[in-house]
Short mmCIF file of C-alpha atoms and ligand atoms in Angstrom, two decimals:
data_model
loop_
_atom_site.label_atom_id
_atom_site.label_comp_id
_atom_site.label_asym_id
_atom_site.label_seq_id
_atom_site.Cartn_x
_atom_site.Cartn_y
_atom_site.Cartn_z
CA UNK K 1 -21.05 4.56 -11.37
CA UNK K 2 -21.66 6.03 -14.82
CA UNK K 3 -25.13 7.49 -15.28
CA UNK K 4 -27.38 8.24 -18.22
CA UNK K 5 -24.70 8.63 -20.86
CA UNK K 6 -26.19 8.02 -24.30
CA UNK K 7 -24.18 6.48 -27.11
CA UNK K 8 -24.37 8.82 -30.11
CA UNK K 9 -24.13 6.38 -33.03
CA UNK K 10 -25.47 2.84 -33.18
CA UNK K 11 -22.48 1.56 -35.11
CA UNK K 12 -20.07 3.05 -32.61
CA UNK K 13 -21.18 0.99 -29.67
CA UNK K 14 -19.07 -2.08 -30.26
CA UNK K 15 -15.96 -2.33 -28.13
CA UNK K 16 -12.81 -4.37 -28.68
CA UNK K 17 -10.40 -4.46 -25.76
CA UNK K 18 -6.99 -6.12 -25.74
CA UNK K 19 -4.97 -6.52 -22.57
CA UNK K 20 -1.21 -6.72 -22.24
CA UNK K 21 0.88 -7.18 -19.10
CA UNK K 22 0.21 -8.25 -15.56
CA UNK K 23 -2.80 -9.38 -13.52
CA UNK K 24 -3.41 -5.75 -12.46
CA UNK K 25 -4.04 -4.89 -16.09
CA UNK K 26 -6.32 -7.89 -16.52
CA UNK K 27 -8.35 -6.70 -13.57
CA UNK K 28 -8.43 -3.11 -14.86
CA UNK K 29 -9.72 -4.41 -18.20
CA UNK K 30 -12.52 -6.23 -16.43
CA UNK K 31 -13.45 -3.02 -14.63
CA UNK K 32 -13.50 -1.14 -17.93
CA UNK K 33 -15.69 -3.78 -19.59
CA UNK K 34 -18.02 -3.80 -16.60
CA UNK K 35 -18.35 -0.02 -16.87
CA UNK K 36 -18.83 0.10 -20.65
CA UNK K 37 -21.39 -2.71 -20.85
CA UNK K 38 -23.35 -0.99 -18.09
CA UNK K 39 -23.47 2.06 -20.36
CA UNK K 40 -24.86 -0.03 -23.22
CA UNK K 41 -21.74 -0.86 -25.21
CA UNK K 42 -21.42 -4.34 -26.68
CA UNK K 43 -18.24 -6.38 -26.78
CA UNK K 44 -16.68 -7.87 -29.87
CA UNK K 45 -13.67 -10.11 -30.44
CA UNK K 46 -12.98 -8.53 -33.81
CA UNK K 47 -11.25 -5.11 -33.88
CA UNK K 48 -12.52 -4.50 -37.44
CA UNK K 49 -16.11 -4.65 -36.17
CA UNK K 50 -15.47 -2.33 -33.28
CA UNK K 51 -16.20 1.39 -33.25
CA UNK K 52 -14.16 1.60 -30.06
CA UNK K 53 -10.77 -0.12 -29.84
CA UNK K 54 -8.98 -0.08 -26.50
CA UNK K 55 -5.45 -1.28 -25.76
CA UNK K 56 -4.62 -1.77 -22.11
CA UNK K 57 -0.86 -1.44 -22.16
CA UNK K 58 2.21 -2.50 -20.19
CA UNK K 59 5.38 -0.46 -19.68
CA UNK K 60 7.47 -2.84 -17.67
CA UNK K 61 9.82 -3.65 -20.55
CA UNK K 62 10.52 -1.80 -23.81
CA UNK K 63 9.38 -4.82 -25.80
CA UNK K 64 5.86 -4.52 -24.35
CA UNK K 65 5.67 -0.88 -25.45
CA UNK K 66 6.99 -1.67 -28.94
CA UNK K 67 4.13 -4.14 -29.41
CA UNK K 68 1.56 -1.44 -28.64
CA UNK K 69 3.11 1.02 -31.08
CA UNK K 70 2.92 -1.61 -33.79
CA UNK K 71 -0.72 -2.43 -33.01
CA UNK K 72 -1.86 1.19 -33.03
CA UNK K 73 0.22 1.76 -36.17
CA UNK K 74 -1.93 -0.83 -37.93
CA UNK K 75 -5.03 1.28 -37.19
CA UNK K 76 -3.67 4.55 -38.58
CA UNK K 77 -5.10 4.14 -42.06
CA UNK K 78 -8.54 3.07 -40.91
CA UNK K 79 -8.70 5.91 -38.41
CA UNK K 80 -7.84 8.48 -41.05
CA UNK K 81 -9.86 7.18 -43.97
CA UNK K 82 -12.94 5.48 -42.56
CA UNK K 83 -13.38 7.75 -39.54
CA UNK K 84 -15.41 5.09 -37.79
CA UNK K 85 -13.00 4.44 -34.96
CA UNK K 86 -12.36 5.70 -31.46
CA UNK K 87 -8.95 4.50 -30.35
CA UNK K 88 -8.11 4.55 -26.64
CA UNK K 89 -4.74 3.63 -25.17
CA UNK K 90 -5.04 2.94 -21.47
CA UNK K 91 -2.79 1.48 -18.76
CA UNK K 92 0.83 2.00 -17.77
CA UNK K 93 2.17 3.13 -21.13
CA UNK K 94 -0.59 5.73 -21.40
CA UNK K 95 0.30 7.03 -17.95
CA UNK K 96 4.00 7.06 -18.71
CA UNK K 97 3.77 8.80 -22.07
CA UNK K 98 0.78 11.11 -21.55
CA UNK K 99 0.49 13.72 -24.37
CA UNK K 100 3.57 12.29 -26.14
CA UNK K 101 1.50 9.24 -27.05
CA UNK K 102 -0.86 11.45 -29.10
CA UNK K 103 1.86 13.67 -30.52
CA UNK K 104 3.65 10.65 -31.95
CA UNK K 105 0.50 8.67 -32.81
CA UNK K 106 -2.24 11.13 -33.86
CA UNK K 107 -4.70 8.27 -34.42
CA UNK K 108 -4.91 7.81 -30.64
CA UNK K 109 -8.05 9.61 -29.47
CA UNK K 110 -7.89 8.95 -25.74
CA UNK K 111 -4.90 8.46 -23.43
CA UNK K 112 -5.97 7.15 -20.03
CA UNK K 113 -3.72 5.96 -17.17
CA UNK K 114 -4.60 3.23 -14.65
CA UNK K 115 -5.71 5.90 -12.16
CA UNK K 116 -8.40 7.30 -14.45
CA UNK K 117 -10.16 4.25 -15.85
CA UNK K 118 -13.36 5.02 -13.91
CA UNK K 119 -13.84 8.03 -16.22
CA UNK K 120 -13.05 6.24 -19.48
CA UNK K 121 -16.68 5.56 -20.45
CA UNK K 122 -17.69 9.21 -20.09
CA UNK K 123 -14.68 10.32 -22.10
CA UNK K 124 -15.41 7.88 -24.93
CA UNK K 125 -18.96 9.17 -25.18
CA UNK K 126 -17.74 12.75 -25.10
CA UNK K 127 -15.19 12.07 -27.82
CA UNK K 128 -17.74 10.41 -30.05
CA UNK K 129 -19.67 13.70 -30.01
CA UNK K 130 -16.84 16.23 -30.14
CA UNK K 131 -14.04 14.31 -31.90
CA UNK K 132 -11.57 16.30 -29.80
CA UNK K 133 -8.61 14.16 -28.61
CA UNK K 134 -8.30 13.67 -24.86
CA UNK K 135 -5.32 13.09 -22.59
CA UNK K 136 -6.72 12.23 -19.18
CA UNK K 137 -4.92 13.37 -16.04
CA UNK K 138 -5.07 12.34 -12.41
CA UNK K 139 -7.25 14.45 -10.18
CA UNK K 140 -7.73 14.48 -6.43
CA UNK K 141 -11.20 12.98 -6.66
CA UNK K 142 -9.94 9.98 -8.60
CA UNK K 143 -8.96 7.78 -5.67
CA UNK K 144 -12.47 7.69 -4.21
CA UNK K 145 -14.04 7.02 -7.60
CA UNK K 146 -11.51 4.31 -8.41
CA UNK K 147 -12.36 2.65 -5.13
CA UNK K 148 -16.03 2.78 -6.11
CA UNK K 149 -15.25 1.20 -9.48
CA UNK K 150 -13.48 -1.77 -7.88
CA UNK K 151 -16.15 -2.19 -5.26
CA UNK K 152 -19.16 -2.06 -7.60
CA UNK K 153 -17.81 -4.01 -10.56
CA UNK K 154 -19.30 -7.15 -12.03
CA UNK K 155 -17.23 -10.26 -12.66
CA UNK K 156 -16.00 -9.93 -16.22
CA UNK K 157 -13.60 -12.82 -16.53
CA UNK K 158 -15.09 -14.21 -19.72
CA UNK K 159 -12.70 -17.12 -20.06
CA UNK K 160 -12.91 -18.26 -16.46
CA UNK K 161 -15.96 -16.79 -14.69
CA UNK K 162 -15.28 -19.05 -11.69
CA UNK K 163 -12.04 -17.21 -10.95
CA UNK K 164 -11.58 -13.52 -10.05
CA UNK K 165 -8.93 -11.03 -9.04
CA UNK K 166 -9.51 -8.69 -6.14
CA UNK K 167 -7.12 -5.80 -5.64
CA UNK K 168 -5.89 -5.24 -2.10
CA UNK K 169 -3.12 -2.71 -2.78
CA UNK K 170 -2.76 -0.10 -5.47
CA UNK K 171 0.66 1.06 -6.65
CA UNK K 172 4.10 0.34 -5.24
CA UNK K 173 6.56 2.34 -3.13
CA UNK K 174 9.57 0.04 -3.30
CA UNK K 175 11.31 1.84 -6.17
CA UNK K 176 13.43 -1.06 -7.33
CA UNK K 177 16.02 0.64 -9.47
CA UNK K 178 14.94 -1.12 -12.67
CA UNK K 179 11.17 -0.78 -12.32
CA UNK K 180 8.72 1.67 -13.85
CA UNK K 181 5.68 0.57 -11.83
CA UNK K 182 5.88 3.22 -9.04
CA UNK K 183 5.91 5.86 -11.81
CA UNK K 184 2.93 4.45 -13.71
CA UNK K 185 0.71 3.10 -10.94
CA UNK K 186 1.66 5.53 -8.20
CA UNK K 187 2.63 4.96 -4.60
CA UNK K 188 1.46 2.01 -2.53
CA UNK K 189 -1.95 2.37 -0.93
CA UNK K 190 -3.90 -0.39 0.84
CA UNK K 191 -7.63 -0.54 0.12
CA UNK K 192 -10.12 -0.47 3.02
CA UNK K 193 -10.54 -4.02 4.29
CA UNK K 194 -14.35 -3.81 4.39
CA UNK K 195 -14.44 -2.93 0.70
CA UNK K 196 -12.22 -5.89 -0.17
CA UNK K 197 -14.36 -8.25 1.86
CA UNK K 198 -17.63 -6.94 0.39
CA UNK K 199 -16.32 -7.13 -3.16
CA UNK K 200 -15.16 -10.70 -2.59
CA UNK K 201 -18.52 -11.65 -1.09
CA UNK K 202 -20.36 -10.33 -4.13
CA UNK K 203 -18.08 -12.20 -6.51
CA UNK K 204 -18.42 -15.44 -4.56
CA UNK K 205 -22.21 -15.07 -4.37
CA UNK K 206 -22.09 -14.71 -8.16
CA UNK K 207 -20.37 -18.08 -8.56
CA UNK K 208 -16.64 -17.34 -8.19
CA UNK K 209 -14.74 -20.24 -6.60
CA UNK K 210 -11.21 -18.90 -6.68
CA UNK K 211 -10.14 -15.46 -5.50
CA UNK K 212 -6.67 -14.09 -6.20
CA UNK K 213 -5.78 -11.13 -4.01
CA UNK K 214 -3.62 -8.70 -5.95
CA UNK K 215 -0.90 -6.26 -5.08
CA UNK K 216 2.55 -5.45 -6.47
CA UNK K 217 3.76 -6.26 -2.95
CA UNK K 218 0.65 -7.99 -1.69
CA UNK K 219 2.16 -9.00 1.65
CA UNK K 220 2.73 -5.32 2.50
CA UNK K 221 -1.04 -4.93 2.90
CA UNK K 222 -1.56 -2.74 5.94
CA UNK K 223 -4.83 -0.98 6.59
CA UNK K 224 -5.57 0.82 9.82
CA UNK K 225 -9.17 1.15 10.83
CA UNK K 226 -9.18 1.25 14.61
CA UNK K 227 -6.76 -1.66 14.41
CA UNK K 228 -4.11 -2.58 11.86
CA UNK K 229 -5.12 -5.24 9.33
CA UNK K 230 -2.68 -7.39 7.36
CA UNK K 231 -3.16 -9.67 4.37
CA UNK K 232 -3.74 -12.54 6.80
CA UNK K 233 -6.74 -10.65 8.22
CA UNK K 234 -8.18 -10.34 4.72
CA UNK K 235 -7.74 -14.10 4.23
CA UNK K 236 -9.43 -14.93 7.54
CA UNK K 237 -12.35 -12.63 6.80
CA UNK K 238 -13.15 -14.07 3.38
CA UNK K 239 -12.28 -17.69 4.08
CA UNK K 240 -15.66 -18.95 5.22
CA UNK K 241 -17.76 -17.55 2.39
CA UNK K 242 -19.94 -20.37 1.11
CA UNK K 243 -18.95 -21.28 -2.44
CA UNK K 244 -15.39 -19.99 -2.16
CA UNK K 245 -12.93 -22.86 -2.64
CA UNK K 246 -9.55 -21.27 -3.14
CA UNK K 247 -7.66 -18.19 -1.99
CA UNK K 248 -4.46 -17.09 -3.70
CA UNK K 249 -2.39 -13.94 -3.49
CA UNK K 250 0.30 -12.39 -5.73
CA UNK K 251 2.97 -10.96 -5.72
CA UNK K 252 4.91 -11.16 -2.45
CA UNK K 253 7.96 -9.10 -1.57
CA UNK K 254 10.72 -10.87 0.39
CA UNK K 255 10.59 -8.50 3.36
CA UNK K 256 7.40 -7.13 5.06
CA UNK K 257 4.77 -9.21 6.89
CA UNK K 258 5.27 -12.94 6.58
CA UNK K 259 4.68 -14.80 9.84
CA UNK K 260 0.95 -14.15 9.99
CA UNK K 261 0.56 -14.96 6.31
CA UNK K 262 2.41 -18.28 6.69
CA UNK K 263 0.19 -19.14 9.63
CA UNK K 264 -2.92 -18.29 7.62
CA UNK K 265 -1.69 -20.43 4.72
CA UNK K 266 -0.95 -23.31 7.05
CA UNK K 267 -4.27 -23.21 8.89
CA UNK K 268 -6.84 -22.10 6.32
CA UNK K 269 -7.93 -25.06 4.16
CA UNK K 270 -8.87 -22.81 1.22
CA UNK K 271 -5.50 -21.02 1.13
CA UNK K 272 -3.48 -22.32 -1.82
CA UNK K 273 0.02 -23.62 -1.14
CA UNK K 274 1.59 -21.29 -3.64
CA UNK K 275 3.94 -18.37 -3.16
CA UNK K 276 5.10 -16.10 -5.96
CA UNK K 277 7.97 -14.15 -4.44
CA UNK K 278 10.41 -12.68 -6.97
CA UNK K 279 14.07 -13.06 -5.95
CA UNK K 280 15.23 -10.98 -8.98
CA UNK K 281 18.86 -12.06 -8.46
CA UNK K 282 21.20 -14.39 -6.57
CA UNK K 283 24.04 -11.96 -5.91
CA UNK K 284 24.10 -9.59 -2.93
CA UNK K 285 25.96 -6.96 -4.93
CA UNK K 286 23.33 -7.00 -7.70
CA UNK K 287 20.44 -7.02 -5.22
CA UNK K 288 21.97 -3.89 -3.74
CA UNK K 289 22.34 -2.24 -7.14
CA UNK K 290 18.72 -3.14 -7.81
CA UNK K 291 17.62 -1.51 -4.52
CA UNK K 292 15.97 -4.68 -3.31
CA UNK K 293 15.92 -4.35 0.46
CA UNK K 294 17.24 -7.82 1.31
CA UNK K 295 20.25 -9.99 0.64
CA UNK K 296 20.34 -13.50 -0.73
CA UNK K 297 20.49 -15.18 2.68
CA UNK K 298 17.45 -13.26 3.91
CA UNK K 299 15.56 -14.43 0.83
CA UNK K 300 16.61 -18.05 1.38
CA UNK K 301 15.66 -17.83 5.07
CA UNK K 302 12.15 -16.57 4.30
CA UNK K 303 11.62 -19.35 1.76
CA UNK K 304 12.84 -21.96 4.24
CA UNK K 305 10.43 -20.66 6.85
CA UNK K 306 7.52 -20.87 4.42
CA UNK K 307 8.55 -24.42 3.54
CA UNK K 308 8.70 -25.41 7.21
CA UNK K 309 5.33 -23.82 8.01
CA UNK K 310 3.30 -24.65 4.91
CA UNK K 311 3.75 -28.27 3.80
CA UNK K 312 4.16 -28.80 0.04
CA UNK K 313 4.27 -25.10 -0.72
CA UNK K 314 5.26 -24.34 -4.34
CA UNK K 315 7.63 -21.41 -4.78
CA UNK K 316 7.73 -19.30 -7.94
CA UNK K 317 9.92 -16.31 -8.67
CA UNK K 318 10.94 -13.65 -11.19
CA UNK K 319 14.59 -13.23 -12.19
CA UNK K 320 16.24 -10.48 -14.21
CA UNK K 321 19.33 -11.30 -16.26
CA UNK K 322 21.72 -8.73 -17.70
CA UNK K 323 21.05 -5.99 -15.14
CA UNK K 324 23.57 -3.12 -15.21
CA UNK K 325 27.10 -4.36 -14.59
CA UNK K 326 26.13 -8.04 -14.10
CA UNK K 327 29.40 -10.02 -14.24
CA UNK K 328 29.67 -13.71 -15.17
CA UNK K 329 30.38 -14.46 -11.49
CA UNK K 330 27.27 -12.59 -10.37
CA UNK K 331 25.23 -14.41 -12.98
CA UNK K 332 26.60 -17.73 -11.66
CA UNK K 333 25.27 -16.74 -8.23
CA UNK K 334 21.76 -16.56 -9.70
CA UNK K 335 22.22 -20.05 -11.14
CA UNK K 336 23.36 -21.16 -7.74
CA UNK K 337 20.24 -19.66 -6.14
CA UNK K 338 18.07 -21.65 -8.55
CA UNK K 339 19.89 -24.83 -7.53
CA UNK K 340 19.56 -23.98 -3.85
CA UNK K 341 15.87 -23.06 -3.81
CA UNK K 342 14.65 -25.37 -6.57
CA UNK K 343 11.75 -23.14 -7.64
CA UNK K 344 8.56 -24.53 -9.16
CA UNK K 345 8.99 -21.99 -11.93
CA UNK K 346 10.77 -18.77 -12.71
CA UNK K 347 9.73 -15.94 -14.98
CA UNK K 348 13.04 -14.87 -16.49
CA UNK K 349 13.43 -11.38 -17.97
CA UNK K 350 16.24 -9.68 -19.84
CA UNK K 351 16.90 -6.29 -18.31
CA UNK K 352 15.40 -3.43 -20.29
CA UNK K 353 16.12 0.12 -19.26
CA UNK K 354 13.01 2.11 -18.29
CA UNK K 355 12.58 5.89 -18.37
CA UNK K 356 12.62 7.78 -15.06
CA UNK K 357 14.02 4.84 -13.07
CA UNK K 358 17.16 5.20 -11.00
CA UNK K 359 18.96 2.68 -13.21
CA UNK K 360 18.13 4.66 -16.32
CA UNK K 361 19.58 7.80 -14.77
CA UNK K 362 22.56 6.39 -12.92
CA UNK K 363 23.58 2.93 -14.12
CA UNK K 364 24.73 2.14 -17.66
CA UNK K 365 22.82 -0.61 -19.48
CA UNK K 366 26.14 -2.23 -20.35
CA UNK K 367 25.37 -5.91 -20.89
CA UNK K 368 25.23 -6.67 -24.62
CA UNK K 369 21.98 -8.11 -25.94
CA UNK K 370 23.64 -11.40 -26.98
CA UNK K 371 24.93 -11.85 -23.44
CA UNK K 372 21.48 -11.15 -21.97
CA UNK K 373 19.97 -13.67 -24.38
CA UNK K 374 22.56 -16.32 -23.59
CA UNK K 375 22.10 -15.89 -19.84
CA UNK K 376 18.34 -16.03 -20.31
CA UNK K 377 18.61 -19.34 -22.19
CA UNK K 378 21.04 -20.83 -19.72
CA UNK K 379 18.83 -19.96 -16.79
CA UNK K 380 15.73 -21.26 -18.51
CA UNK K 381 17.47 -24.55 -19.29
CA UNK K 382 18.60 -24.86 -15.67
CA UNK K 383 15.14 -24.02 -14.33
CA UNK K 384 13.55 -26.56 -16.68
CA UNK K 385 15.92 -29.33 -15.71
CA UNK K 386 15.27 -28.67 -12.00
CA UNK K 387 11.48 -28.60 -12.43
CA UNK K 388 11.53 -31.64 -14.72
CA UNK K 389 13.36 -33.58 -12.04
CA UNK K 390 11.28 -32.31 -9.11
CA UNK K 391 7.93 -32.83 -10.83
CA UNK K 392 8.51 -36.59 -11.16
CA UNK K 393 7.62 -36.92 -7.47
CA UNK K 394 4.01 -36.10 -8.32
CA UNK K 395 3.53 -39.24 -10.42
CA UNK K 396 0.96 -41.44 -8.72
CA UNK K 397 -0.32 -38.60 -6.48
CA UNK K 398 -3.86 -37.25 -6.78
CA UNK K 399 -4.59 -33.51 -6.77
CA UNK K 400 -7.64 -31.26 -6.64
CA UNK K 401 -7.67 -29.50 -10.00
CA UNK K 402 -9.81 -26.48 -10.82
CA UNK K 403 -10.71 -27.06 -14.47
CA UNK K 404 -10.08 -23.92 -16.50
CA UNK K 405 -11.03 -24.99 -20.01
CA UNK K 406 -10.00 -26.95 -23.09
CA UNK K 407 -6.24 -27.44 -23.39
CA UNK K 408 -4.83 -24.84 -25.79
CA UNK K 409 -2.26 -27.20 -27.34
CA UNK K 410 -3.94 -30.62 -27.30
CA UNK K 411 -1.75 -31.89 -30.13
CA UNK K 412 1.35 -31.32 -27.98
CA UNK K 413 -0.02 -32.76 -24.80
CA UNK K 414 0.16 -36.48 -25.08
CA UNK K 415 -1.44 -38.17 -22.14
CA UNK K 416 -0.83 -41.80 -21.22
CA UNK K 417 -3.41 -43.89 -23.03
CA UNK K 418 -6.80 -44.20 -21.41
CA UNK K 419 -9.41 -45.77 -23.65
CA UNK K 420 -12.18 -43.26 -24.23
CA UNK K 421 -14.80 -45.82 -23.18
CA UNK K 422 -13.05 -46.27 -19.87
CA UNK K 423 -12.90 -42.51 -19.39
CA UNK K 424 -16.66 -42.17 -19.75
CA UNK K 425 -16.87 -44.86 -17.20
CA UNK K 426 -14.60 -43.12 -14.75
CA UNK K 427 -16.50 -39.88 -15.02
CA UNK K 428 -19.90 -41.49 -14.81
CA UNK K 429 -19.25 -43.64 -11.79
CA UNK K 430 -17.61 -40.93 -9.75
CA UNK K 431 -19.39 -40.79 -6.41
CA UNK K 432 -17.61 -37.69 -5.13
CA UNK K 433 -20.14 -34.94 -4.43
CA UNK K 434 -17.73 -32.29 -5.69
CA UNK K 435 -17.30 -34.08 -9.03
CA UNK K 436 -19.60 -32.53 -11.66
CA UNK K 437 -22.34 -34.66 -13.17
CA UNK K 438 -21.29 -35.07 -16.78
CA UNK K 439 -23.83 -34.93 -19.54
CA UNK K 440 -24.46 -38.45 -20.89
CA UNK K 441 -22.29 -39.34 -23.91
CA UNK K 442 -20.63 -35.96 -23.86
CA UNK K 443 -17.57 -35.66 -26.05
CA UNK K 444 -14.29 -36.21 -24.23
CA UNK K 445 -11.73 -33.50 -24.87
CA UNK K 446 -8.39 -32.52 -23.43
CA UNK K 447 -8.87 -30.21 -20.45
CA UNK K 448 -6.46 -28.02 -18.52
CA UNK K 449 -6.65 -26.83 -14.93
CA UNK K 450 -4.49 -25.98 -11.96
CA UNK K 451 -3.68 -27.63 -8.66
CA UNK K 452 -3.66 -25.56 -5.47
CA UNK K 453 0.11 -25.29 -5.91
CA UNK K 454 -0.55 -23.71 -9.33
CA UNK K 455 0.75 -26.67 -11.33
CA UNK K 456 -0.79 -26.73 -14.81
CA UNK K 457 -2.49 -30.10 -15.18
CA UNK K 458 -3.73 -31.64 -18.42
CA UNK K 459 -6.19 -34.58 -18.58
CA UNK K 460 -9.05 -35.92 -20.67
CA UNK K 461 -12.64 -35.32 -19.66
CA UNK K 462 -15.98 -33.84 -20.70
CA UNK K 463 -16.41 -30.09 -21.21
CA UNK K 464 -19.03 -29.97 -18.47
CA UNK K 465 -16.23 -30.21 -15.91
CA UNK K 466 -15.01 -26.68 -16.75
CA UNK K 467 -15.28 -24.55 -13.64
CA UNK K 468 -15.42 -27.59 -11.34
CA UNK K 469 -12.83 -28.97 -8.97
CA UNK K 470 -12.00 -32.59 -9.78
CA UNK K 471 -9.50 -35.19 -8.59
CA UNK K 472 -6.76 -35.95 -11.08
CA UNK K 473 -4.14 -38.65 -10.65
CA UNK K 474 -0.79 -37.70 -12.17
CA UNK K 475 0.68 -40.15 -14.69
CA UNK K 476 3.43 -38.11 -16.31
CA UNK K 477 5.27 -34.86 -15.58
CA UNK K 478 7.26 -32.40 -17.64
CA UNK K 479 9.02 -29.23 -16.44
CA UNK K 480 5.90 -27.09 -16.72
CA UNK K 481 2.94 -29.47 -17.02
CA UNK K 482 1.52 -32.43 -15.16
CA UNK K 483 -0.46 -34.99 -17.17
CA UNK K 484 -3.04 -37.16 -15.51
CA UNK K 485 -6.35 -38.98 -15.47
CA UNK K 486 -9.58 -38.24 -13.71
CA UNK K 487 -9.55 -40.24 -10.51
CA UNK K 488 -12.36 -42.72 -10.15
N1 SAH D 1 5.64 -6.85 -8.01
C1 SAH D 1 5.27 -6.91 -9.36
C2 SAH D 1 6.39 -6.73 -10.26
C3 SAH D 1 5.90 -6.09 -11.47
S1 SAH D 1 6.98 -6.20 -12.77
C4 SAH D 1 4.47 -8.12 -9.72
O1 SAH D 1 3.28 -8.11 -9.53
O2 SAH D 1 5.00 -9.11 -10.28
C5 SAH D 1 7.08 -7.97 -13.00
C6 SAH D 1 8.48 -8.42 -13.14
O3 SAH D 1 9.05 -7.83 -14.29
C7 SAH D 1 9.42 -8.04 -12.02
O4 SAH D 1 9.33 -8.89 -10.92
C8 SAH D 1 10.76 -8.08 -12.68
O5 SAH D 1 11.35 -9.36 -12.59
C9 SAH D 1 10.45 -7.77 -14.13
N2 SAH D 1 10.89 -6.43 -14.49
C10 SAH D 1 10.49 -5.26 -13.96
N3 SAH D 1 11.13 -4.23 -14.53
C11 SAH D 1 11.96 -4.77 -15.47
C12 SAH D 1 12.90 -4.22 -16.38
N4 SAH D 1 13.13 -2.93 -16.45
N5 SAH D 1 13.55 -5.08 -17.19
C13 SAH D 1 13.35 -6.41 -17.13
N6 SAH D 1 12.49 -6.97 -16.26
C14 SAH D 1 11.80 -6.16 -15.44
FE1 F3S D 2 8.45 -2.92 -9.30
FE2 F3S D 2 9.95 -3.49 -7.24
FE3 F3S D 2 7.49 -2.57 -6.91
S1 F3S D 2 9.70 -4.76 -9.06
S2 F3S D 2 6.38 -3.25 -8.68
S3 F3S D 2 9.20 -1.45 -7.75
S4 F3S D 2 8.49 -4.20 -5.74
#
């Protein structure tokens, strides 16, 4: 990786990094932190303390870009007056804007796209000596070096070191008419299977229990090395690593390889029963305008097949409202799709026109903002009522929950009463080998974790359970959260 690069000033070696956007960005941030700490930089949670501030940006909607502009705007004064700051903007927005980012925001020292992050450390060091602004560009050698960065990285998931992302595909070649990703992350390319397997092995040997395989269209994974390998092959090859408990993958595209993946999910005990497969819309006409290569019935058929093959599979999706020309009738078809599929959850987005995309060039963004907002709210209300109803079936059932940490909103999460004394009892008497040994008299707090189906589950227990898999019996269910008790 990065060799012998010396940091010029002691006070410039503190790094603050903030990540926006998708799991790909979260992984890229981990790779950057792994690289910079290896070079001797220290991390800080306070941007005011940091000599190096990095924003890893998202371009998928205009709103995400506006947030970045406002954040870097706040640093303008400090950059100009105190001169103690190196400001790097990395990620999709950096790739999309290139030199324009610096022209419009002269306080930005380094502009670095997702395909150049392996060189970021060197460029920061260079800039700290020369103070000459840098706009990084893709070069032919980048792909190999990027591959090296993924393969040699350390696990840098500070919040949940027991969980890690592993990239299987870079980029996307689907060119959905609304989407900027193919322009910012480049065309789809599957990573060598041996590299993926080795990287996973290292992470699992280092204590990771849950691996999430990542790709914009993760089920398109196709790597030929003598024979053709699919995502299912990746799952089979990593499944038996000692210490690995869960395998997930996101995000799936409704066409491409499915049968082998369903079989792998059905037969591999560590494969999580969770499928995130964005439908985007319920109307054939809109799907066509969006350049999604399937119609509604094909989508429904694939989901039904997954449900037949993988018992209890939870289905999540993304939906866009207010896409170019969306009529009330077409919108109703999306509502109807929600009622037909009954998704576990839906990420609902208001359409936002993106530069360079086909829709930006050819299709007018003609749905007024108020209409987009109204459709968004209606869909959210429908999704919530469906999930609220469906989640009641979990009451009384017991699930394996991977404990992620303290609940972020304990005051909102009321759990059915369990006397604290009884809780200590439950935890202490647990005979299950997989249940963590709690520290005697440890404080009981509200914890949050996820089931294999990705249901957020809140329950009371000691902090020492974080990172463990425990049995939780569900007592109450809302549209997005299950509430339970540690099972004795
Ligand atoms: N396959 C990717 C999709 C990346 S974008 C994945 O990993 O999820 C995530 C979601 O953002 C898309 O599924 C889509 O629903 C939404 N989206 C993409 N472009 C958008 C746009 N221009 N306006 C509104 N939503 C958009
Ligand atoms: Fe974007 Fe469509 Fe690819 S949503 S990431 S172009 S599958």
